[in-house]
Coordinates of C-alpha atoms and ligand atoms in Angstrom, one line a residue:
X1 CA -20.0 16.7 -25.1
X2 CA -16.3 16.2 -24.3
X3 CA -14.7 19.7 -23.9
X4 CA -11.1 18.4 -23.7
X5 CA -10.0 17.8 -27.3
X6 CA -6.8 16.2 -26.2
X7 CA -8.8 13.6 -24.3
X8 CA -11.2 13.1 -27.2
X9 CA -8.3 12.6 -29.6
X10 CA -6.5 10.2 -27.3
X11 CA -9.5 8.0 -26.7
X12 CA -10.1 7.8 -30.5
X13 CA -6.5 6.9 -31.1
X14 CA -6.5 4.2 -28.5
X15 CA -9.8 2.8 -29.7
X16 CA -8.3 2.8 -33.2
X17 CA -5.5 0.6 -31.9
X18 CA -7.6 -1.7 -29.6
X19 CA -10.7 -1.9 -31.8
X20 CA -13.4 -2.3 -29.1
X21 CA -17.0 -2.9 -30.4
X22 CA -18.2 0.0 -28.2
X23 CA -16.7 2.9 -26.2
X24 CA -18.6 3.8 -23.1
X25 CA -17.8 6.9 -21.0
X26 CA -18.4 6.6 -17.3
X27 CA -20.4 9.3 -15.5
X28 CA -20.1 8.0 -11.9
X29 CA -23.9 7.7 -11.4
X30 CA -25.8 5.1 -9.4
X31 CA -27.7 4.0 -12.5
X32 CA -24.5 3.4 -14.3
X33 CA -23.2 1.3 -11.4
X34 CA -26.2 -1.0 -11.7
X35 CA -25.9 -1.2 -15.4
X36 CA -22.2 -2.2 -15.1
X37 CA -23.0 -4.7 -12.4
X38 CA -25.7 -6.4 -14.5
X39 CA -23.3 -6.5 -17.4
X40 CA -20.6 -8.0 -15.3
X41 CA -22.9 -10.7 -13.9
X42 CA -24.3 -11.6 -17.3
X43 CA -20.8 -11.8 -18.8
X44 CA -19.5 -14.0 -15.9
X45 CA -17.0 -11.4 -14.5
X46 CA -18.9 -11.1 -11.2
X47 CA -21.2 -13.3 -9.1
X48 CA -23.9 -11.4 -7.2
X49 CA -23.6 -12.4 -3.6
X50 CA -26.4 -13.2 -1.1
X51 CA -28.6 -10.1 -1.1
X52 CA -29.7 -10.6 2.5
X53 CA -26.3 -11.2 4.0
X54 CA -24.1 -9.1 1.7
X55 CA -26.3 -6.5 0.0
X56 CA -24.7 -4.9 -3.1
X57 CA -21.7 -7.2 -2.9
X58 CA -20.1 -9.2 -5.6
X59 CA -17.5 -11.9 -6.0
X60 CA -14.8 -12.1 -8.7
X61 CA -12.3 -14.8 -9.4
X62 CA -9.2 -13.8 -11.4
X63 CA -7.1 -16.3 -13.4
X64 CA -4.9 -18.3 -11.1
X65 CA -1.8 -16.9 -12.8
X66 CA -3.0 -13.4 -12.2
X67 CA -3.5 -13.0 -8.4
X68 CA -0.8 -10.5 -7.4
X69 CA 1.3 -7.7 -8.8
X70 CA 4.0 -8.9 -11.1
X71 CA 7.1 -6.8 -10.4
X72 CA 9.2 -8.5 -13.0
X73 CA 6.8 -7.4 -15.7
X74 CA 6.6 -3.8 -14.4
X75 CA 8.8 -1.2 -16.2
X76 CA 9.8 2.4 -16.0
X77 CA 10.1 3.7 -19.5
X78 CA 12.4 6.8 -19.6
X79 CA 14.6 8.1 -22.3
X80 CA 17.7 7.6 -20.1
X81 CA 18.0 4.2 -18.5
X82 CA 19.7 5.8 -15.5
X83 CA 16.6 7.7 -14.6
X84 CA 14.8 4.5 -13.7
X85 CA 17.7 3.5 -11.5
X86 CA 19.0 0.1 -10.4
X87 CA 15.8 -1.1 -8.6
X88 CA 13.4 -0.7 -11.5
X89 CA 13.1 -2.7 -14.7
X90 CA 13.7 -0.3 -17.6
X91 CA 12.7 -0.2 -21.2
X92 CA 13.0 2.7 -23.7
X93 CA 9.7 4.5 -24.3
X94 CA 9.9 3.6 -28.0
X95 CA 10.3 -0.1 -27.2
X96 CA 7.6 0.0 -24.5
X97 CA 5.0 1.5 -26.7
X98 CA 5.9 -0.8 -29.6
X99 CA 5.8 -4.0 -27.5
X100 CA 2.6 -3.1 -25.7
X101 CA 1.0 -1.9 -28.9
X102 CA 1.5 -5.3 -30.4
X103 CA -0.4 -6.9 -27.6
X104 CA -3.1 -4.2 -27.5
X105 CA -3.7 -4.3 -31.2
X106 CA -7.3 -5.4 -31.9
X107 CA -7.3 -6.9 -28.3
X108 CA -10.7 -5.3 -27.6
X109 CA -12.6 -6.8 -30.5
X110 CA -15.9 -8.0 -29.3
X111 CA -15.4 -6.1 -26.0
X112 CA -16.4 -2.7 -24.6
X113 CA -13.8 0.0 -23.9
X114 CA -14.8 1.9 -20.7
X115 CA -13.5 5.5 -20.5
X116 CA -13.0 6.3 -16.8
X117 CA -12.3 9.9 -15.8
X118 CA -11.0 9.8 -12.2
X119 CA -9.5 12.0 -9.6
X120 CA -6.9 11.0 -7.1
X121 CA -7.8 13.1 -4.1
X122 CA -11.0 15.1 -3.6
X123 CA -12.1 16.7 -6.8
X124 CA -12.1 20.1 -5.2
X125 CA -8.6 19.8 -3.7
X126 CA -5.8 21.8 -5.4
X127 CA -3.5 18.9 -4.7
X128 CA -5.5 16.3 -6.6
X129 CA -4.4 14.7 -9.9
X130 CA -6.7 13.7 -12.7
X131 CA -6.3 10.5 -14.7
X132 CA -8.4 8.9 -17.4
X133 CA -8.3 5.1 -17.5
X134 CA -9.4 3.1 -20.6
X135 CA -10.1 -0.5 -19.9
X136 CA -11.9 -3.5 -21.4
X137 CA -12.5 -5.0 -17.9
X138 CA -15.9 -4.3 -16.3
X139 CA -14.5 -5.6 -13.1
X140 CA -11.7 -2.9 -13.2
X141 CA -14.3 -0.3 -14.1
X142 CA -16.4 -1.2 -11.0
X143 CA -13.3 -1.3 -8.8
X144 CA -12.1 2.1 -10.1
X145 CA -15.5 3.5 -9.1
X146 CA -14.9 2.4 -5.6
X147 CA -11.2 3.2 -5.3
X148 CA -11.2 6.7 -7.0
X149 CA -13.6 9.5 -7.6
X150 CA -15.1 8.8 -11.0
X151 CA -17.3 10.7 -13.3
X152 CA -18.7 14.0 -14.7
X153 CA -17.3 16.3 -12.0
X154 CA -13.8 15.2 -13.0
X155 CA -14.4 16.1 -16.6
X156 CA -15.8 19.4 -15.5
X157 CA -12.6 20.1 -13.5
X158 CA -10.4 18.9 -16.4
X159 CA -12.1 21.5 -18.6
X160 CA -10.9 22.2 -22.1
X161 CA -7.2 22.0 -21.6
X162 CA -6.5 20.4 -18.2
X163 CA -3.6 17.9 -17.9
X164 CA -4.4 14.2 -17.1
X165 CA -2.5 11.0 -16.8
X166 CA -3.3 8.7 -19.8
X167 CA -3.9 5.3 -18.3
X168 CA -4.5 2.6 -20.9
X169 CA -5.4 -0.9 -19.6
X170 CA -6.4 -4.0 -21.4
X171 CA -6.8 -7.6 -20.4
X172 CA -5.8 -8.9 -23.8
X173 CA -5.3 -12.6 -23.4
X174 CA -4.5 -12.4 -19.7
X175 CA -1.4 -14.3 -20.7
X176 CA 1.6 -13.8 -18.4
X177 CA 3.8 -14.1 -21.4
X178 CA 2.0 -11.1 -22.9
X179 CA 1.8 -9.0 -19.7
X180 CA 3.4 -5.6 -19.3
X181 CA 2.9 -2.8 -16.8
X182 CA 4.6 0.2 -18.3
X183 CA 5.1 3.7 -16.9
X184 CA 6.0 6.7 -19.1
X185 CA 6.6 9.4 -16.5
X186 CA 8.0 11.8 -19.2
X187 CA 4.7 11.4 -21.1
X188 CA 2.5 11.3 -17.9
X189 CA 1.2 7.9 -19.1
X190 CA 0.7 4.3 -18.0
X191 CA 0.1 1.3 -20.3
X192 CA -0.9 -1.9 -18.7
X193 CA -1.8 -5.0 -20.6
X194 CA -2.4 -8.7 -19.9
X195 CA -3.4 -8.6 -16.2
X196 CA -6.8 -7.9 -14.6
X197 CA -5.6 -7.8 -11.0
X198 CA -5.1 -5.2 -8.3
X199 CA -2.1 -2.9 -8.6
X200 CA -1.5 -4.1 -12.1
X201 CA -4.9 -3.1 -13.4
X202 CA -6.3 -0.4 -11.1
X203 CA -4.1 2.2 -12.6
X204 CA -5.0 5.1 -10.2
X205 CA -3.4 3.2 -7.4
X206 CA 0.2 2.2 -7.5
X207 CA 0.9 3.3 -11.1
X208 CA -0.5 6.8 -10.9
X209 CA -0.5 7.6 -7.2
X210 CA 3.0 6.3 -6.5
X211 CA 5.1 5.8 -9.6
X212 CA 3.9 8.7 -11.7
X213 CA 3.0 11.0 -8.7
X214 CA 6.4 10.3 -7.2
X215 CA 8.1 11.6 -10.3
X216 CA 6.0 14.7 -10.1
X217 CA 6.4 15.0 -6.4
X218 CA 10.2 15.1 -6.8
X219 CA 9.9 18.0 -9.3
X220 CA 7.3 19.8 -7.3
X221 CA 8.8 19.4 -3.8
X222 CA 6.4 16.9 -2.1
X223 CA 6.3 13.2 -1.3
X224 CA 4.1 10.4 -2.7
X225 CA 4.3 7.5 -0.3
X226 CA 3.1 4.0 0.4
X227 CA 1.7 5.0 3.7
X228 CA -1.5 4.7 5.8
X229 CA -2.7 7.8 7.6
X230 CA -4.5 7.6 10.9
X231 CA -5.6 10.1 13.6
X232 CA -5.3 9.2 17.3
X233 CA -7.6 10.9 19.6
X234 CA -7.1 11.3 23.3
X235 CA -9.3 12.3 26.3
X236 CA -8.8 16.0 25.7
X237 CA -10.3 15.6 22.2
X238 CA -7.0 16.4 20.5
X239 CA -6.2 14.3 17.5
X240 CA -2.6 13.6 16.4
X241 CA -2.0 12.1 13.0
X242 CA 0.5 9.4 12.1
X243 CA 1.7 8.3 8.6
X244 CA 3.1 4.8 8.4
X245 CA 4.9 2.9 5.6
X246 CA 5.0 -0.9 5.7
X247 CA 5.6 -3.1 2.7
X248 CA 2.6 -4.8 1.1
X249 CA 0.6 -7.1 3.3
X250 CA 2.5 -6.0 6.5
X251 CA -0.3 -4.3 8.4
X252 CA -1.2 -0.8 7.0
X253 CA -4.9 -1.4 6.7
X254 CA -5.0 -3.0 10.2
X255 CA -3.1 -0.1 11.8
X256 CA -5.1 2.5 10.0
X257 CA -8.4 1.1 11.4
X258 CA -7.1 0.0 14.8
X259 CA -9.4 -0.5 17.8
X260 CA -7.3 0.1 21.0
X261 CA -7.4 -2.5 23.8
X262 CA -9.9 -1.9 26.6
X263 CA -7.4 -0.3 28.9
X264 CA -6.6 2.4 26.4
X265 CA -10.2 2.8 25.3
X266 CA -11.0 3.6 28.9
X267 CA -8.4 6.3 28.7
X268 CA -10.2 7.8 25.8
X269 CA -7.9 6.6 23.0
X270 CA -9.6 6.3 19.6
X271 CA -8.4 5.9 16.0
X272 CA -9.7 7.8 13.0
X273 CA -8.8 6.4 9.6
X274 CA -7.7 8.8 6.9
X275 CA -6.2 6.3 4.5
X276 CA -4.8 2.8 4.4
X277 CA -2.3 2.6 1.6
X278 CA -1.2 5.9 0.0
X279 CA -0.3 9.3 1.3
X280 CA 0.6 12.5 -0.5
X281 CA 2.6 14.7 1.8
X282 CA 3.3 18.4 1.5
X283 CA 4.8 21.1 3.7
X284 CA 1.9 23.3 5.0
X285 CA 1.9 27.0 5.6
X286 CA 2.5 26.3 9.3
X287 CA 5.8 24.5 8.5
X288 CA 4.4 21.1 9.4
X289 CA 4.0 18.1 7.0
X290 CA 0.4 17.6 5.9
X291 CA -1.0 14.4 4.4
X292 CA -3.8 13.7 1.9
X293 CA -5.2 10.2 1.0
X294 CA -5.6 10.3 -2.7
X295 CA -7.9 7.2 -2.8
X296 CA -11.6 6.8 -2.1
X297 CA -11.7 3.1 -1.1
X298 CA -9.8 0.3 0.4
X299 CA -8.3 -2.6 -1.6
X300 CA -7.5 -4.7 1.5
X301 CA -6.1 -8.2 2.2
X302 CA -8.9 -10.6 3.2
X303 CA -7.1 -13.4 4.9
X304 CA -6.5 -12.7 8.6
X305 CA -9.3 -10.0 8.6
X306 CA -11.9 -10.9 11.3
X307 CA -13.9 -9.2 14.0
X308 CA -11.1 -9.5 16.5
X309 CA -8.2 -8.4 14.3
X310 CA -10.0 -5.6 12.4
X311 CA -13.6 -5.1 13.4
X312 CA -13.8 -1.8 11.4
X313 CA -12.8 -3.5 8.2
X314 CA -15.4 -6.2 8.8
X315 CA -18.0 -3.5 9.3
X316 CA -16.9 -1.7 6.2
X317 CA -17.2 -4.7 3.9
X318 CA -20.8 -5.8 4.8
X319 CA -22.2 -4.1 1.7
X320 CA -21.3 -2.6 -1.7
X321 CA -18.0 -4.6 -1.7
X322 CA -16.3 -6.6 -4.4
X323 CA -14.5 -9.7 -3.1
X324 CA -11.7 -11.1 -5.2
X325 CA -10.2 -14.7 -5.0
X326 CA -11.8 -15.6 -1.7
X327 CA -13.7 -18.8 -1.0
X328 CA -17.2 -18.7 -2.4
X329 CA -19.8 -20.5 -0.3
X330 CA -22.7 -22.4 -1.9
X331 CA -25.1 -20.0 -0.2
X332 CA -23.3 -17.1 -2.0
X333 CA -21.4 -15.9 1.0
X334 CA -17.6 -15.5 1.2
X335 CA -15.0 -16.8 3.6
X336 CA -11.2 -16.8 4.0
X337 CA -8.6 -18.3 6.2
X338 CA -8.4 -16.3 9.4
X339 CA -11.9 -14.9 8.8
X340 CA -14.9 -14.9 11.1
X341 CA -16.7 -18.1 12.0
X342 CA -16.5 -21.6 10.6
X343 CA -15.9 -22.1 6.9
X344 CA -19.0 -23.0 4.9
X345 CA -19.5 -26.8 4.7
X346 CA -19.1 -26.6 1.0
X347 CA -17.9 -24.0 -1.5
X348 CA -15.7 -23.2 -4.4
X349 CA -12.0 -22.3 -3.8
X350 CA -10.1 -19.4 -5.3
X351 CA -9.1 -21.5 -8.3
X352 CA -12.8 -22.5 -8.9
X353 CA -12.5 -26.0 -7.6
X354 CA -15.0 -27.7 -5.2
X355 CA -13.8 -27.1 -1.7
X356 CA -14.7 -28.3 1.8
X357 CA -13.0 -27.7 5.2
X358 CA -10.1 -30.0 6.0
X359 CA -9.2 -30.8 2.4
X360 CA -5.5 -31.6 2.0
X361 CA -3.2 -31.9 -1.0
X362 CA -1.0 -34.9 -1.9
X363 CA 1.7 -33.7 0.5
X364 CA -0.9 -33.4 3.3
X365 CA -0.9 -29.6 3.4
X366 CA -4.3 -27.9 3.8
X367 CA -5.8 -26.7 0.5
X368 CA -6.6 -23.0 1.0
X369 CA -10.1 -21.8 0.3
X370 CA -9.0 -18.2 -0.4
X371 CA -5.8 -17.1 -2.0
X372 CA -3.4 -15.5 0.6
X373 CA -3.6 -12.3 -1.5
X374 CA -7.4 -12.4 -1.9
X375 CA -8.8 -8.9 -1.4
X376 CA -11.9 -6.8 -0.7
X377 CA -12.7 -3.5 -2.5
X378 CA -14.9 -1.3 -0.3
X379 CA -15.8 2.4 -0.3
X380 CA -14.0 4.3 2.4
X381 CA -17.2 6.1 3.3
X382 CA -18.5 2.8 4.8
X383 CA -15.7 2.7 7.4
X384 CA -17.1 3.3 10.9
X385 CA -13.9 5.0 12.1
X386 CA -13.4 7.1 9.0
X387 CA -12.0 10.5 10.0
X388 CA -14.3 13.4 9.5
X389 CA -11.2 15.1 7.9
X390 CA -10.5 12.3 5.4
X391 CA -11.5 14.5 2.5
X392 CA -10.0 17.7 3.8
X393 CA -8.5 19.3 0.7
X394 CA -5.5 20.4 2.8
X395 CA -5.0 17.0 4.5
X396 CA -4.1 16.5 8.1
X397 CA -0.9 17.5 10.0
X398 CA 1.5 14.6 10.6
X399 CA 3.2 14.2 14.0
X400 CA 5.1 11.0 13.3
X401 CA 6.3 9.0 10.4
X402 CA 6.6 5.3 11.1
X403 CA 8.5 2.8 9.0
X404 CA 8.1 -1.0 9.5
X405 CA 8.9 -4.4 8.1
X406 CA 8.2 -8.0 8.7
X407 CA 11.3 -9.2 10.6
X408 CA 11.5 -12.4 12.5
X409 CA 14.7 -11.2 14.2
X410 CA 17.0 -8.2 14.6
X411 CA 14.6 -5.3 14.5
X412 CA 13.1 -4.4 17.9
X413 CA 9.4 -3.7 18.5
X414 CA 10.0 0.0 18.1
X415 CA 12.7 2.6 18.0
X416 CA 13.0 6.3 17.3
X417 CA 15.5 7.8 14.8
X418 CA 17.8 10.5 16.2
X419 CA 16.8 13.1 13.6
X420 CA 15.3 13.5 10.1
X421 CA 18.5 12.4 8.3
X422 CA 18.9 9.4 10.5
X423 CA 15.2 8.7 9.9
X424 CA 15.7 8.7 6.2
X425 CA 18.5 6.2 6.7
X426 CA 16.2 4.0 8.8
X427 CA 13.5 4.2 6.1
X428 CA 16.1 3.6 3.3
X429 CA 17.2 0.4 5.0
X430 CA 13.8 -1.1 5.8
X431 CA 13.8 -4.8 5.1
X432 CA 10.9 -7.3 5.1
X433 CA 10.0 -10.8 4.4
X434 CA 8.3 -11.2 1.0
X435 CA 4.5 -11.7 1.3
X436 CA 1.8 -13.0 -1.0
X437 CA 1.1 -9.5 -2.4
X438 CA 3.8 -9.9 -5.0
X439 CA 4.8 -12.9 -7.1
X440 CA 8.0 -14.5 -6.0
X441 CA 9.6 -16.5 -3.2
X442 CA 7.6 -16.0 0.0
X443 CA 9.4 -15.3 3.3
X444 CA 12.7 -14.2 1.7
X445 CA 14.1 -11.0 3.4
X446 CA 14.6 -8.2 1.0
X447 CA 15.4 -4.5 1.4
X448 CA 12.3 -2.5 0.7
X449 CA 13.2 1.2 1.3
X450 CA 10.4 3.2 2.7
X451 CA 8.2 0.2 1.6
X452 CA 8.6 1.8 -1.9
X453 CA 10.9 -0.7 -3.6
X454 CA 8.2 -1.8 -6.1
X455 CA 6.6 1.7 -6.3
X456 CA 9.4 4.3 -6.7
X457 CA 9.1 5.5 -10.3
X458 CA 12.6 6.9 -10.6
X459 CA 16.2 6.3 -9.4
X460 CA 16.0 5.2 -5.8
X461 CA 19.2 7.1 -4.9
X462 CA 17.5 10.3 -6.2
X463 CA 14.5 9.4 -4.1
X464 CA 16.6 9.2 -1.0
X465 CA 18.2 12.5 -1.9
X466 CA 14.7 14.0 -2.3
X467 CA 13.8 12.7 1.2
X468 CA 16.9 14.3 2.6
X469 CA 16.1 17.5 0.8
X470 CA 12.5 17.5 2.0
X471 CA 13.9 17.5 5.6
X472 CA 15.5 20.9 5.0
X473 CA 12.2 22.3 3.7
X474 CA 10.1 21.2 6.7
X475 CA 10.5 23.7 9.6
X476 CA 8.7 21.4 12.0
X477 CA 9.3 17.9 10.7
X478 CA 7.5 14.9 12.2
X479 CA 9.7 12.5 14.2
X480 CA 10.6 9.2 12.5
X481 CA 10.2 5.8 14.0
X482 CA 10.6 2.1 13.1
X483 CA 8.3 -0.7 14.3
X484 CA 8.3 -4.5 13.9
X485 CA 5.2 -6.3 14.9
X486 CA 6.6 -9.6 13.6
X487 CA 9.6 -10.5 15.8
X488 CA 9.4 -14.2 16.7
X489 CA 10.7 -16.3 19.6
X490 CA 12.7 -19.5 19.6
X491 CA 9.5 -21.4 18.9
X492 CA 8.8 -19.3 15.7
X493 CA 5.7 -17.7 17.2
X494 CA 5.1 -13.9 17.2
X495 CA 6.3 -12.4 20.5
X496 CA 4.1 -9.4 20.2
X497 CA 0.3 -9.8 20.1
X498 CA 0.0 -7.1 17.4
X499 CA -3.2 -5.7 15.9
X500 CA -5.1 -3.6 18.5
X501 CA -2.3 -3.9 21.0
X502 CA -0.1 -2.0 18.6
X503 CA -1.8 1.1 20.0
X504 CA 0.4 0.7 23.0
X505 CA 3.4 1.3 20.8
X506 CA 1.8 4.2 19.1
X507 CA 1.1 5.8 22.5
X508 CA 4.8 5.8 23.2
X509 CA 5.5 7.2 19.7
X510 CA 3.1 10.1 20.3
X511 CA 4.6 10.7 23.8
X512 CA 8.0 11.0 22.2
X513 CA 6.6 13.5 19.7
X514 CA 5.4 15.6 22.6
X515 CA 8.8 15.4 24.2
X516 CA 7.7 12.8 26.8
X517 CA 8.1 9.1 27.1
X518 CA 11.2 7.3 28.5
X519 CA 13.8 5.9 26.2
X520 CA 17.3 4.6 26.1
X521 CA 19.8 5.7 23.5
X522 CA 21.1 2.7 21.7
X523 CA 23.4 2.5 18.6
X524 CA 20.3 2.2 16.3
X525 CA 18.2 4.9 17.9
X526 CA 16.0 5.5 21.0
X527 CA 14.4 2.4 22.3
X528 CA 11.7 2.5 25.0
X529 CA 12.6 1.5 28.5
X530 CA 10.5 -1.5 29.6
X531 CA 8.4 0.7 31.8
X532 CA 7.9 3.3 29.1
X533 CA 5.3 1.1 27.3
X534 CA 1.9 1.0 28.8
X535 CA 1.4 -2.7 29.1
X536 CA -1.3 -2.7 31.7
X537 CA -3.7 -5.6 31.2
X538 CA -1.5 -7.3 28.6
X539 CA -0.3 -10.8 29.2
X540 CA 3.3 -10.5 28.1
X541 CA 6.1 -12.2 29.9
X542 CA 9.2 -10.2 31.1
X543 CA 11.4 -12.3 28.9
X544 CA 9.2 -11.7 25.8
X545 CA 9.4 -8.0 26.5
X546 CA 13.1 -8.2 26.9
X547 CA 13.5 -10.0 23.6
X548 CA 11.2 -7.5 21.9
X549 CA 13.2 -4.6 22.9
X550 CA 16.7 -6.2 22.5
X551 CA 19.2 -4.6 20.3
X552 CA 22.0 -7.1 19.7
X553 CA 25.2 -5.5 18.5
X554 CA 26.5 -8.7 16.7
X555 CA 23.2 -9.0 14.8
X556 CA 23.2 -5.3 14.0
X557 CA 26.8 -5.4 12.8
X558 CA 25.7 -7.9 10.3
X559 CA 22.7 -5.8 9.5
X560 CA 24.8 -2.7 9.1
X561 CA 27.2 -4.6 6.7
X562 CA 24.1 -5.6 4.7
X563 CA 23.0 -2.0 4.6
X564 CA 26.4 -1.2 3.1
X565 CA 26.1 -4.0 0.5
X566 CA 22.6 -2.7 -0.4
X567 CA 23.8 0.9 -0.7
X568 CA 26.7 -0.2 -2.9
X569 CA 24.3 -2.0 -5.2
X570 CA 22.6 1.3 -5.8
X571 CA 25.6 2.9 -7.5
X572 CA 27.4 6.2 -7.3
X573 CA 24.3 8.4 -7.0
X574 CA 23.7 7.3 -3.4
X575 CA 23.7 10.4 -1.2
X576 CA 27.0 10.7 0.8
X577 CA 24.9 11.5 3.8
X578 CA 23.5 8.0 3.8
X579 CA 26.9 6.5 3.5
X580 CA 27.8 8.7 6.5
X581 CA 24.9 7.4 8.4
X582 CA 25.9 3.8 7.8
X583 CA 29.5 4.5 9.0
X584 CA 28.1 6.3 12.1
X585 CA 26.0 3.3 12.9
X586 CA 29.0 1.0 12.6
X587 CA 30.9 3.4 14.8
X588 CA 28.2 3.4 17.5
X589 CA 28.0 -0.4 17.4
X590 CA 31.8 -0.6 17.9
X591 CA 31.4 1.6 20.9
X592 CA 29.2 -1.0 22.7
X593 CA 31.4 -2.9 25.0
X594 CA 31.5 -6.7 25.0
X595 CA 29.1 -7.2 22.0
X596 CA 26.4 -8.3 24.4
X597 CA 22.8 -7.2 24.4
X598 CA 22.2 -3.6 24.8
X599 CA 19.0 -3.4 26.7
X600 CA 17.1 -0.3 27.7
X601 CA 18.1 0.3 31.4
X602 CA 15.6 0.5 34.2
Ligands
GTP1 P1 -1.3 -3.9 1.3 O1 -2.8 -3.7 1.1 O2 -0.8 -5.1 0.5 O3 -0.5 -2.7 1.1 O4 -1.2 -4.5 2.8 P2 -1.3 -3.8 4.3 O5 0.0 -3.3 4.6 O6 -2.5 -2.9 4.3 O7 -1.5 -5.1 5.2 P3 -2.8 -5.5 6.0 O8 -3.2 -4.6 7.1 O9 -3.9 -5.9 5.1 O10 -2.2 -6.9 6.7 C1 -1.7 -7.9 6.0 C2 -1.7 -9.2 6.8 O11 -0.9 -9.0 8.0 C3 -3.0 -9.6 7.3 O12 -3.1 -11.0 7.1 C4 -3.1 -9.2 8.7 O13 -3.9 -10.0 9.4 C5 -1.6 -9.3 9.1 N1 -1.3 -8.3 10.2 C6 -1.7 -7.0 10.2 N2 -1.3 -6.4 11.4 C7 -0.6 -7.4 12.1 C8 0.0 -7.4 13.4 O14 0.1 -6.4 14.1 N3 0.6 -8.6 13.8 C9 0.5 -9.7 13.0 N4 1.0 -10.8 13.5 N5 -0.1 -9.8 11.8 C10 -0.7 -8.6 11.4
SPV2 C1 0.0 -3.7 -2.4 O1 0.4 -4.7 -2.9 O2 0.7 -2.9 -1.7 C2 -1.4 -3.4 -2.4 C3 -2.3 -4.2 -3.4 O3 -1.9 -2.5 -1.8 S1 -2.0 -3.7 -5.0 O4 -3.2 -2.9 -5.4 O5 -2.0 -4.9 -5.8 O6 -0.8 -2.9 -5.2
MN3 MN1 -0.2 -1.4 -0.6

């Protein structure tokens, strides 16, 4: 019995448009999971993996033109175009519904429509949001069961008249020409058609928890951010929490699950994962900023994940995991570039072609077994370092906010913003090289403010204003930092070892939050002095360290000019305060004598 008549009516209406053969309501039970898995295997959506080596695990291959989010097909549909702003694609709601309806019409004939009631955030938390996703993809249904809290308890909470986000998803023809990811924030609705992949199709993730939630957050006075949340424990047992925003495929999952180097472990440092992709942040009764992870699983990048880089992720994905677009071994195991161990002698690559190690294409380039954006979907509950507070309805208090990007040059390893408003400027000007998580030219540097460029559901200038406004509402705000694990030397190799060693940088960040830690004031913010970082036991040359911490005024003058160009592209709504921050940066750079390298002094 469905108590919520609105929901009942909407499902009937959508089924009337899509014409599925069957409508199946998910209850979240284990029996249901097995039923869906069997269905998916029979229908060819999933391959059951080796039961001894990977119990409860499955493999899925998406179409080769459907392996990443398609930002050019993602739209914000608001009555006023200006509400979507200059960084979003816009369509009127009427046109959006009309165009998508044409594709949805009868698209589920011969298929099942799954009705998935889900909660973003623990069902019992007052901050959670309920959505209902309709989908004709059993793969999506199984992923949603891992990534969100699905089932009867959600319908219970929804009751007779609770509000929910209407999330309609259909594969249709999986044709990129007939693919649209549409957000209707004014209607609290998402319509996605023509893609079966990741953030395009798991509508609780980027669509609801960032684009729609961001719209609500602005009205309700909180923040919906593309951030990991992790707790860092020290010898005294105290745990401090950090939230960090890096663009897609720039290291959030890795930092969230970090294992510190031996030297720090010996000092009692330990990380506790709360979330790896999305954070909802509110001001708590104590005047600090508190963070909740609305998700229930990890949809992580496979390539580069191995026992050395991310042992916790490897432990998490040994069972009950869905692998997408990785290499499938003949023995029904999976493998990816930068994974553990030797590749299988023989297998099937992400495009479904026979594969063996060492294969090259016509140009002599190696043929990848796994797509660079291949992923695993795993329940958070399987993560060995999962924070005991990960489902705390109130969330965890945040000591530091960290922004970061993938920058071969310019941005030093770490710096601290002077204050909240300057921190908002630092976040607003984040830039990063494009990765495989989105379709487009790889490696190109683009501005990705707060790592939210593809995920901000409204005018980005209003979003900046909201961030500035939030600063005034937080009596005890976290400090704001910027990191860059990806600076390279002359030879093009990363200067910083990254991964677990990033804990050394986080130690400095937390020291600064406690009012400790040595730093030098530079035009861009506070940069650690070379001695301030605990580098004991790390093989890092003095020249590499110098390069990592260098702030070069001539590079930053160009950077600041680029900030200005970027701000100008955002139109007249840009908060004056940010323009002021840009001018202040230029002024500070002008004050540096000689234009040489401004290094932290000894
Ligand atoms: P999304 O899930 O797309 O939001 O990505 P993410 O930000 O969680 O990125 P993730 O942690 O999955 O890392 C993406 C890629 O960057 C992987 O191939 C990692 O191996 C690599 N990576 C992560 N951390 C570091 C680091 O500190 N240094 C270097 N060089 N590479 C890193
Ligand atoms: C990202 O691209 O930031 C992801 C993967 O986390 S997706 O679900 O496709 O958005
Ligand atoms: Mn992400």
